[in-house]
Amino acid sequence: MKTLSQSPLDPAFVQNPYPFYEQARAAGPFFRWSDYNMVCTPNAAACNAIFRDRRFGRETPAELAPIIPAHLAPFYAVEAHSMLELEPPRHTRLRSLVLRAFTSRRINALQPEIEALSHQLIDALPEGPFDLLTHFGQKLPVIIIARLLGVPEAMSDDLLRWSNAMVGMYMAGRDRAREDRAIAATESFVAFMRSYIEARRQDPRDDLITSLIAAEEAGEKLSTDELITTCILLLNAGHEATVHTIGNGVKTLLETGHRATASNAETCIEEILRFDPALHMFTRWAYEDIEVMGHTFHRGDQVALLLAAANRDPGVWDESDQFQPNRPVKPNVTFGAGLHFCVGAPLARLELQTALPILFQRLPKLRLTEPPHYGDVYHFHGLTRLLVQAD
Ligand code: HEM
């Protein structure tokens, strides 16, 4: 297996990781990324196979569980109840309870609200050049997920701040200052959710938190700690990636001279999700000895699935480096696959398919006023700002 080195903190790489992915692809289905000391795959078939293989999972094998430094305990206490960090049977229990409340009926009912909110945000845009991320991209998903959960909208700014600080824990090269910010945010978030869940227990409403409290399957219910973690997971996962998909998508459309419209919404949004996803790297642990496409993994090995690379696998997509908004839809791995497939994918798709056509219909002259710049972090792939002008 080839070893490749590429600092995930190198500015040229974070601005455009795709040439590295292409180089990696030439090395075969797997390569060792020396900076992570990890076997990685840019190959679509390998990503799909590993995502769907129950002999791989997200939960750390017991014998490898890291010792958590005391100052990080509050963060990992929340993660301990996260379906995203667990495997069956706990994952099955949490996910099925959440899916009882997070139904497609409840999501589809949000469409008129997403439409109205998109118009309101566009009505409120300032004159002259403005940052589409702060005025539109960041607002829409956080307000929608807050409304869905039933959290007061006035809390949106706090949620955004806490969530941004917490995801710092997943970034390459995090330092003590970033950790301290993440822990402070975790503590505030948990305290808020605990009191809010208590309030909904006393005073049930027609919202997702109330449904989560009531959700019951085979006599099982979510405990208060599980409810807190689930709400935090939905709020965090629920907007960060969607915000950056809006940003990356509008950037790509403006750079390539395309538009999202009511008639191309489905293919165009799928192509945005495929072409420049907001999250690039997810890892799995091997739980036994497993051979995948010629490489043998042993129990305790980790493998990184490079989603954005897999989405440009020329074995799956013709002219995979081209953005083609009418490309016939084929499954990509932007939302993962298998057991942990993104719970929020239908909501994210609905938001994108609703909001972007409205944006381009309302602002037909929308154009970039400066070259967009991605944040200097990996594996999150999102813009720091998206300066545009509407006339
Ligand atoms: C474009 C936006 C989004 C992207 C790119 C995205 C991506 C992903 C990916 C790749 C995974 C699987 C991770 C893995 O298998 O290791 C995942 C899981 C998850 N996502 Fe999303 N997501 C998005 C939006 C959302 C939204 C809007 C929500 C909630 C409202 C959400 C909630 C979740 C949850 C709860 C999981 C864990 C599922 C499980 O472990 O069974 N996501 N997401």
Short mmCIF file of C-alpha atoms and ligand atoms in Angstrom, two decimals:
data_model
loop_
_atom_site.label_atom_id
_atom_site.label_comp_id
_atom_site.label_asym_id
_atom_site.label_seq_id
_atom_site.Cartn_x
_atom_site.Cartn_y
_atom_site.Cartn_z
CA MET A 1 0.00 0.00 0.00
CA LYS A 2 1.28 3.46 -0.86
CA THR A 3 1.96 6.02 1.85
CA LEU A 4 1.07 9.62 1.07
CA SER A 5 1.80 12.64 3.18
CA GLN A 6 -0.33 15.76 3.19
CA SER A 7 -0.75 18.08 6.15
CA PRO A 8 -4.48 18.58 6.84
CA LEU A 9 -3.52 22.05 8.05
CA ASP A 10 -1.84 23.09 4.78
CA PRO A 11 -3.82 26.11 3.49
CA ALA A 12 -3.52 25.07 -0.17
CA PHE A 13 -4.94 21.64 0.71
CA VAL A 14 -7.91 22.91 2.71
CA GLN A 15 -8.75 25.39 -0.03
CA ASN A 16 -8.75 22.62 -2.62
CA PRO A 17 -8.33 19.05 -1.38
CA TYR A 18 -9.41 17.51 -4.70
CA PRO A 19 -5.95 17.26 -6.37
CA PHE A 20 -4.73 15.30 -3.34
CA TYR A 21 -7.76 13.02 -3.56
CA GLU A 22 -6.95 12.39 -7.23
CA GLN A 23 -3.37 11.55 -6.36
CA ALA A 24 -4.68 9.21 -3.65
CA ARG A 25 -7.04 7.52 -6.08
CA ALA A 26 -4.13 6.71 -8.37
CA ALA A 27 -2.58 4.78 -5.45
CA GLY A 28 -5.40 2.19 -5.49
CA PRO A 29 -8.46 1.61 -3.31
CA PHE A 30 -6.49 2.23 -0.09
CA PHE A 31 -3.47 4.34 0.90
CA ARG A 32 -1.83 5.19 4.20
CA TRP A 33 -2.19 8.90 5.05
CA SER A 34 0.98 9.42 7.05
CA ASP A 35 -0.17 12.65 8.75
CA TYR A 36 -3.07 10.71 10.33
CA ASN A 37 -1.16 7.41 10.39
CA MET A 38 -4.34 5.84 9.06
CA VAL A 39 -5.45 3.72 6.14
CA CYS A 40 -7.84 5.77 3.99
CA THR A 41 -9.98 5.20 0.95
CA PRO A 42 -11.02 7.63 -1.79
CA ASN A 43 -12.83 4.76 -3.55
CA ALA A 44 -16.65 4.84 -3.79
CA ALA A 45 -17.11 1.06 -3.73
CA ALA A 46 -14.82 0.69 -0.70
CA CYS A 47 -16.61 3.51 1.17
CA ASN A 48 -19.99 1.95 0.49
CA ALA A 49 -18.82 -1.52 1.45
CA ILE A 50 -17.30 -0.35 4.76
CA PHE A 51 -20.27 1.88 5.67
CA ARG A 52 -22.60 -1.09 5.21
CA ASP A 53 -20.44 -3.79 6.82
CA ARG A 54 -21.47 -4.49 10.42
CA ARG A 55 -17.97 -5.78 11.17
CA PHE A 56 -16.92 -2.09 11.04
CA GLY A 57 -18.38 0.55 13.34
CA ARG A 58 -18.00 3.94 14.99
CA GLU A 59 -17.88 2.77 18.60
CA THR A 60 -14.29 2.37 19.82
CA PRO A 61 -13.44 -1.29 20.63
CA ALA A 62 -13.50 -1.63 24.43
CA GLU A 63 -9.81 -2.52 24.72
CA LEU A 64 -8.85 0.68 22.85
CA ALA A 65 -11.14 3.11 24.69
CA PRO A 66 -9.01 6.19 25.33
CA ILE A 67 -8.51 7.62 28.78
CA ILE A 68 -10.50 10.84 28.78
CA PRO A 69 -8.61 13.78 30.32
CA ALA A 70 -10.65 15.24 33.20
CA HIS A 71 -11.07 18.62 31.51
CA LEU A 72 -12.86 16.96 28.55
CA ALA A 73 -15.23 14.82 30.65
CA PRO A 74 -18.36 16.97 30.12
CA PHE A 75 -18.06 16.65 26.33
CA TYR A 76 -17.62 12.87 26.40
CA ALA A 77 -20.44 12.49 28.93
CA VAL A 78 -22.72 13.91 26.23
CA GLU A 79 -21.16 11.77 23.48
CA ALA A 80 -21.71 8.64 25.60
CA HIS A 81 -25.43 8.81 24.71
CA SER A 82 -25.03 9.79 21.07
CA MET A 83 -26.38 7.36 18.49
CA LEU A 84 -23.64 8.58 16.19
CA GLU A 85 -20.99 7.16 18.53
CA LEU A 86 -22.73 3.86 19.34
CA GLU A 87 -23.34 0.51 17.68
CA PRO A 88 -26.18 -1.98 18.19
CA PRO A 89 -27.93 -2.70 20.44
CA ARG A 90 -27.75 0.83 21.95
CA HIS A 91 -27.64 2.48 18.53
CA THR A 92 -30.75 0.57 17.38
CA ARG A 93 -32.67 1.59 20.49
CA LEU A 94 -31.77 5.30 20.27
CA ARG A 95 -32.20 5.59 16.52
CA SER A 96 -35.57 3.85 16.43
CA LEU A 97 -36.90 6.00 19.29
CA VAL A 98 -35.72 9.16 17.50
CA LEU A 99 -37.23 8.02 14.19
CA ARG A 100 -40.61 7.58 15.88
CA ALA A 101 -40.62 11.32 16.53
CA PHE A 102 -38.59 12.57 13.53
CA THR A 103 -41.08 11.33 10.95
CA SER A 104 -41.29 12.23 7.26
CA ARG A 105 -44.75 13.69 7.96
CA ARG A 106 -43.25 16.10 10.49
CA ILE A 107 -40.41 17.02 8.12
CA ASN A 108 -42.55 17.50 5.01
CA ALA A 109 -44.92 19.70 7.03
CA LEU A 110 -42.03 22.19 7.32
CA GLN A 111 -41.94 22.95 3.59
CA PRO A 112 -44.23 26.02 3.71
CA GLU A 113 -42.24 27.37 6.67
CA ILE A 114 -38.92 26.90 4.87
CA GLU A 115 -40.40 28.70 1.87
CA ALA A 116 -41.75 31.60 3.95
CA LEU A 117 -38.52 31.90 5.93
CA SER A 118 -36.42 31.95 2.72
CA HIS A 119 -38.50 34.89 1.46
CA GLN A 120 -38.27 36.71 4.80
CA LEU A 121 -34.50 36.35 4.91
CA ILE A 122 -34.20 37.60 1.33
CA ASP A 123 -36.52 40.55 2.12
CA ALA A 124 -34.19 41.49 4.98
CA LEU A 125 -30.93 41.38 2.96
CA PRO A 126 -28.89 44.59 3.16
CA GLU A 127 -28.15 46.85 0.18
CA GLY A 128 -24.83 46.46 -1.58
CA PRO A 129 -22.40 43.56 -1.14
CA PHE A 130 -23.31 41.23 1.71
CA ASP A 131 -22.24 37.92 3.21
CA LEU A 132 -24.76 35.32 2.09
CA LEU A 133 -23.60 32.94 4.81
CA THR A 134 -24.43 35.18 7.77
CA HIS A 135 -27.61 36.64 6.26
CA PHE A 136 -29.08 33.50 4.75
CA GLY A 137 -27.04 30.28 4.92
CA GLN A 138 -26.53 30.28 8.69
CA LYS A 139 -29.96 31.58 9.59
CA LEU A 140 -32.22 29.21 7.69
CA PRO A 141 -31.10 25.81 9.06
CA VAL A 142 -30.72 26.97 12.66
CA ILE A 143 -34.13 28.65 12.76
CA ILE A 144 -35.78 25.60 11.16
CA ILE A 145 -34.17 23.08 13.51
CA ALA A 146 -34.95 25.32 16.51
CA ARG A 147 -38.60 25.54 15.42
CA LEU A 148 -38.75 21.81 14.76
CA LEU A 149 -37.46 21.02 18.22
CA GLY A 150 -39.60 23.75 19.73
CA VAL A 151 -36.65 25.70 21.15
CA PRO A 152 -37.38 29.45 21.32
CA GLU A 153 -36.07 31.21 18.23
CA ALA A 154 -34.49 33.87 20.44
CA MET A 155 -32.06 31.11 21.45
CA SER A 156 -30.81 30.68 17.86
CA ASP A 157 -27.70 32.80 18.38
CA ASP A 158 -26.74 30.89 21.53
CA LEU A 159 -27.36 27.55 19.77
CA LEU A 160 -25.19 28.65 16.88
CA ARG A 161 -22.38 29.73 19.23
CA TRP A 162 -22.51 26.55 21.33
CA SER A 163 -22.70 24.33 18.30
CA ASN A 164 -19.77 26.05 16.54
CA ALA A 165 -17.66 25.70 19.68
CA MET A 166 -18.59 22.04 20.21
CA VAL A 167 -17.72 20.90 16.69
CA GLY A 168 -14.22 22.30 17.31
CA MET A 169 -13.61 18.97 19.05
CA TYR A 170 -13.68 17.19 15.67
CA MET A 171 -11.16 19.43 13.93
CA ALA A 172 -7.61 18.51 13.04
CA GLY A 173 -5.01 20.27 15.18
CA ARG A 174 -7.37 21.34 17.97
CA ASP A 175 -5.57 23.02 20.88
CA ARG A 176 -6.38 23.59 24.56
CA ALA A 177 -8.10 26.92 23.87
CA ARG A 178 -10.42 25.24 21.35
CA GLU A 179 -11.08 22.41 23.83
CA ASP A 180 -11.90 24.87 26.62
CA ARG A 181 -14.35 26.69 24.36
CA ALA A 182 -15.98 23.38 23.42
CA ILE A 183 -16.35 22.35 27.07
CA ALA A 184 -17.80 25.69 28.16
CA ALA A 185 -20.29 25.47 25.30
CA THR A 186 -21.17 21.86 26.18
CA GLU A 187 -21.92 22.83 29.77
CA SER A 188 -24.13 25.76 28.75
CA PHE A 189 -25.90 23.66 26.13
CA VAL A 190 -26.58 20.80 28.56
CA ALA A 191 -27.88 23.15 31.26
CA PHE A 192 -30.21 24.83 28.79
CA MET A 193 -31.49 21.53 27.34
CA ARG A 194 -32.01 20.03 30.81
CA SER A 195 -34.23 22.88 31.94
CA TYR A 196 -35.99 23.04 28.58
CA ILE A 197 -36.81 19.31 28.57
CA GLU A 198 -38.15 19.68 32.13
CA ALA A 199 -40.37 22.54 30.96
CA ARG A 200 -41.75 20.44 28.06
CA ARG A 201 -42.40 17.52 30.44
CA GLN A 202 -44.59 19.85 32.52
CA ASP A 203 -46.11 21.60 29.53
CA PRO A 204 -46.21 19.34 26.42
CA ARG A 205 -46.45 21.08 23.03
CA ASP A 206 -46.71 20.03 19.39
CA ASP A 207 -42.95 19.90 18.84
CA LEU A 208 -40.17 17.37 18.36
CA ILE A 209 -38.91 17.58 21.96
CA THR A 210 -42.36 16.72 23.28
CA SER A 211 -42.59 13.82 20.78
CA LEU A 212 -39.12 12.61 21.79
CA ILE A 213 -40.17 12.67 25.45
CA ALA A 214 -43.28 10.66 24.56
CA ALA A 215 -41.58 8.30 22.08
CA GLU A 216 -41.77 4.77 23.26
CA GLU A 217 -40.88 1.52 21.58
CA ALA A 218 -41.17 -1.96 23.04
CA GLY A 219 -41.62 -0.39 26.46
CA GLU A 220 -38.41 1.66 26.09
CA LYS A 221 -38.19 5.43 26.54
CA LEU A 222 -35.36 7.93 26.23
CA SER A 223 -33.81 8.91 29.57
CA THR A 224 -33.26 12.60 30.33
CA ASP A 225 -29.54 12.31 29.54
CA GLU A 226 -30.34 10.55 26.26
CA LEU A 227 -32.86 13.26 25.42
CA ILE A 228 -30.30 16.00 26.13
CA THR A 229 -27.69 14.34 23.92
CA THR A 230 -30.18 13.64 21.14
CA CYS A 231 -31.37 17.25 21.06
CA ILE A 232 -27.78 18.50 21.02
CA LEU A 233 -26.92 16.03 18.25
CA LEU A 234 -29.90 17.11 16.16
CA LEU A 235 -29.14 20.79 16.73
CA ASN A 236 -25.43 20.43 15.99
CA ALA A 237 -25.66 18.00 13.09
CA GLY A 238 -28.78 19.79 11.97
CA HIS A 239 -27.30 23.02 10.89
CA GLU A 240 -23.49 23.10 10.59
CA ALA A 241 -23.35 20.82 7.53
CA THR A 242 -26.46 22.35 5.98
CA VAL A 243 -25.08 25.89 6.36
CA HIS A 244 -21.92 24.91 4.54
CA THR A 245 -23.77 23.00 1.85
CA ILE A 246 -25.74 26.17 1.12
CA GLY A 247 -22.47 28.15 0.98
CA ASN A 248 -20.54 25.64 -1.12
CA GLY A 249 -23.53 25.12 -3.40
CA VAL A 250 -24.21 28.80 -4.09
CA LYS A 251 -20.47 29.34 -4.66
CA THR A 252 -20.34 26.51 -7.20
CA LEU A 253 -23.49 27.70 -8.98
CA LEU A 254 -22.20 31.27 -9.24
CA GLU A 255 -18.73 30.18 -10.37
CA THR A 256 -20.08 27.85 -13.05
CA GLY A 257 -22.88 30.14 -14.24
CA HIS A 258 -25.67 27.75 -13.28
CA ARG A 259 -28.82 28.35 -11.25
CA ALA A 260 -31.01 26.31 -8.96
CA THR A 261 -34.58 26.43 -10.23
CA ALA A 262 -37.89 24.85 -9.27
CA SER A 263 -37.55 22.50 -12.24
CA ASN A 264 -33.95 21.35 -11.68
CA ALA A 265 -34.13 21.40 -7.86
CA GLU A 266 -33.74 17.67 -7.29
CA THR A 267 -30.81 16.98 -9.63
CA CYS A 268 -29.11 20.30 -8.90
CA ILE A 269 -29.15 19.80 -5.11
CA GLU A 270 -27.93 16.19 -5.42
CA GLU A 271 -25.09 17.47 -7.62
CA ILE A 272 -24.24 20.17 -5.04
CA LEU A 273 -24.16 17.49 -2.34
CA ARG A 274 -21.96 15.24 -4.49
CA PHE A 275 -19.62 17.84 -5.92
CA ASP A 276 -18.40 19.76 -2.87
CA PRO A 277 -19.68 18.25 0.38
CA ALA A 278 -19.29 19.99 3.72
CA LEU A 279 -17.90 16.98 5.61
CA HIS A 280 -15.03 15.02 4.10
CA MET A 281 -13.78 12.31 6.42
CA PHE A 282 -15.56 9.70 8.56
CA THR A 283 -13.77 6.86 10.29
CA ARG A 284 -14.64 3.30 11.21
CA TRP A 285 -13.07 0.73 13.54
CA ALA A 286 -12.62 -2.86 12.40
CA TYR A 287 -14.11 -5.28 14.95
CA GLU A 288 -12.54 -8.43 13.46
CA ASP A 289 -10.18 -9.44 10.66
CA ILE A 290 -11.84 -8.36 7.41
CA GLU A 291 -10.63 -8.23 3.83
CA VAL A 292 -11.89 -5.37 1.65
CA MET A 293 -10.72 -4.98 -1.95
CA GLY A 294 -7.42 -6.68 -1.33
CA HIS A 295 -6.57 -5.07 2.02
CA THR A 296 -6.89 -7.01 5.27
CA PHE A 297 -7.98 -5.04 8.32
CA HIS A 298 -7.38 -6.42 11.80
CA ARG A 299 -9.48 -5.83 14.91
CA GLY A 300 -8.69 -2.37 16.25
CA ASP A 301 -7.58 -0.91 12.89
CA GLN A 302 -9.15 2.36 11.88
CA VAL A 303 -10.02 3.31 8.34
CA ALA A 304 -10.96 6.76 7.05
CA LEU A 305 -13.60 7.07 4.36
CA LEU A 306 -12.95 10.15 2.21
CA LEU A 307 -16.48 11.02 1.16
CA ALA A 308 -15.66 13.99 -1.05
CA ALA A 309 -13.09 11.88 -2.91
CA ALA A 310 -15.49 8.93 -3.28
CA ASN A 311 -18.09 11.32 -4.75
CA ARG A 312 -15.69 12.08 -7.60
CA ASP A 313 -14.79 8.48 -8.33
CA PRO A 314 -14.63 8.29 -12.14
CA GLY A 315 -15.67 4.63 -11.90
CA VAL A 316 -19.12 5.88 -10.84
CA TRP A 317 -19.54 9.32 -12.42
CA ASP A 318 -18.62 10.46 -15.93
CA GLU A 319 -16.62 13.70 -15.94
CA SER A 320 -16.69 13.46 -12.16
CA ASP A 321 -14.76 16.74 -11.72
CA GLN A 322 -17.44 18.64 -13.63
CA PHE A 323 -20.42 20.23 -11.91
CA GLN A 324 -23.47 19.18 -13.94
CA PRO A 325 -26.73 20.32 -12.31
CA ASN A 326 -28.82 18.08 -14.57
CA ARG A 327 -26.73 14.96 -13.95
CA PRO A 328 -29.03 11.93 -13.45
CA VAL A 329 -29.19 11.17 -9.72
CA LYS A 330 -27.07 8.27 -8.44
CA PRO A 331 -26.44 7.64 -4.75
CA ASN A 332 -23.42 9.55 -3.40
CA VAL A 333 -21.93 9.12 0.08
CA THR A 334 -22.35 12.69 1.35
CA PHE A 335 -24.88 11.50 3.98
CA GLY A 336 -23.00 8.25 4.63
CA ALA A 337 -24.68 4.86 4.13
CA GLY A 338 -25.76 1.85 6.15
CA LEU A 339 -26.63 1.90 9.83
CA HIS A 340 -25.57 5.48 10.56
CA PHE A 341 -27.00 6.98 7.36
CA CYS A 342 -27.83 10.60 8.16
CA VAL A 343 -31.12 10.90 10.05
CA GLY A 344 -31.42 14.50 8.82
CA ALA A 345 -30.90 13.84 5.09
CA PRO A 346 -34.61 14.33 4.19
CA LEU A 347 -34.69 17.62 6.13
CA ALA A 348 -31.40 18.88 4.64
CA ARG A 349 -32.59 18.00 1.11
CA LEU A 350 -35.94 19.72 1.71
CA GLU A 351 -34.23 22.88 2.96
CA LEU A 352 -31.80 22.99 0.04
CA GLN A 353 -34.39 22.12 -2.62
CA THR A 354 -36.74 24.78 -1.27
CA ALA A 355 -34.37 27.61 -0.38
CA LEU A 356 -31.91 27.68 -3.29
CA PRO A 357 -34.47 27.96 -6.13
CA ILE A 358 -36.15 30.81 -4.20
CA LEU A 359 -32.80 32.55 -3.75
CA PHE A 360 -32.01 32.43 -7.48
CA GLN A 361 -35.56 33.36 -8.50
CA ARG A 362 -35.62 36.37 -6.15
CA LEU A 363 -32.05 37.49 -6.92
CA PRO A 364 -31.57 36.77 -10.62
CA LYS A 365 -28.46 38.97 -10.84
CA LEU A 366 -26.70 37.41 -7.86
CA ARG A 367 -22.90 37.44 -8.33
CA LEU A 368 -19.72 36.96 -6.34
CA THR A 369 -17.87 40.10 -5.30
CA GLU A 370 -14.72 38.38 -4.04
CA PRO A 371 -13.26 34.90 -4.44
CA PRO A 372 -14.73 32.74 -1.64
CA HIS A 373 -12.32 31.29 0.90
CA TYR A 374 -12.77 28.00 2.81
CA GLY A 375 -12.15 27.92 6.56
CA ASP A 376 -8.67 26.64 7.42
CA VAL A 377 -9.92 23.44 9.03
CA TYR A 378 -10.21 19.81 8.00
CA HIS A 379 -12.45 17.77 7.67
CA PHE A 380 -15.13 20.44 7.70
CA HIS A 381 -15.18 22.03 4.28
CA GLY A 382 -17.09 25.29 4.44
CA LEU A 383 -16.58 28.92 3.49
CA THR A 384 -15.60 31.60 5.97
CA ARG A 385 -17.90 33.98 4.13
CA LEU A 386 -19.60 34.30 0.77
CA LEU A 387 -19.59 37.91 -0.35
CA VAL A 388 -22.14 38.54 -3.07
CA GLN A 389 -24.12 41.35 -4.64
CA ALA A 390 -27.71 41.05 -5.80
CA ASP A 391 -27.86 43.86 -8.42
C1 HEM B 1 -26.14 18.66 4.20
C2 HEM B 1 -26.30 18.41 5.48
C3 HEM B 1 -25.82 17.17 6.19
C4 HEM B 1 -24.77 16.34 5.90
C5 HEM B 1 -23.73 16.48 4.78
C6 HEM B 1 -24.78 15.27 6.90
C7 HEM B 1 -23.89 14.20 6.93
C8 HEM B 1 -23.99 13.12 7.77
C9 HEM B 1 -23.18 11.92 7.68
C10 HEM B 1 -22.05 11.69 6.67
C11 HEM B 1 -23.58 11.08 8.68
C12 HEM B 1 -23.04 9.67 8.94
C13 HEM B 1 -21.76 9.66 9.71
C14 HEM B 1 -21.17 8.29 9.79
O1 HEM B 1 -21.72 7.33 9.26
O2 HEM B 1 -20.09 8.15 10.41
C15 HEM B 1 -24.63 11.74 9.39
C16 HEM B 1 -25.27 11.21 10.50
C17 HEM B 1 -26.23 11.89 11.20
N1 HEM B 1 -26.83 13.10 10.87
FE1 HEM B 1 -26.40 14.23 9.27
N2 HEM B 1 -25.82 15.49 7.76
C18 HEM B 1 -26.50 16.62 7.36
C19 HEM B 1 -27.63 17.16 7.94
C20 HEM B 1 -28.23 16.69 9.07
C21 HEM B 1 -29.41 17.23 9.68
C22 HEM B 1 -30.20 18.41 9.12
C23 HEM B 1 -29.66 16.50 10.81
C24 HEM B 1 -30.74 16.61 11.86
C25 HEM B 1 -31.73 17.39 11.85
C26 HEM B 1 -28.65 15.46 10.88
C27 HEM B 1 -28.57 14.51 11.87
C28 HEM B 1 -27.75 13.40 11.83
C29 HEM B 1 -27.76 12.36 12.85
C30 HEM B 1 -28.63 12.32 14.09
C31 HEM B 1 -26.81 11.41 12.45
C32 HEM B 1 -26.45 10.12 13.18
C33 HEM B 1 -27.17 8.94 12.63
C34 HEM B 1 -26.74 7.64 13.25
O3 HEM B 1 -25.68 7.55 13.88
O4 HEM B 1 -27.50 6.66 13.12
N3 HEM B 1 -27.80 15.61 9.81
N4 HEM B 1 -24.89 12.98 8.81
#
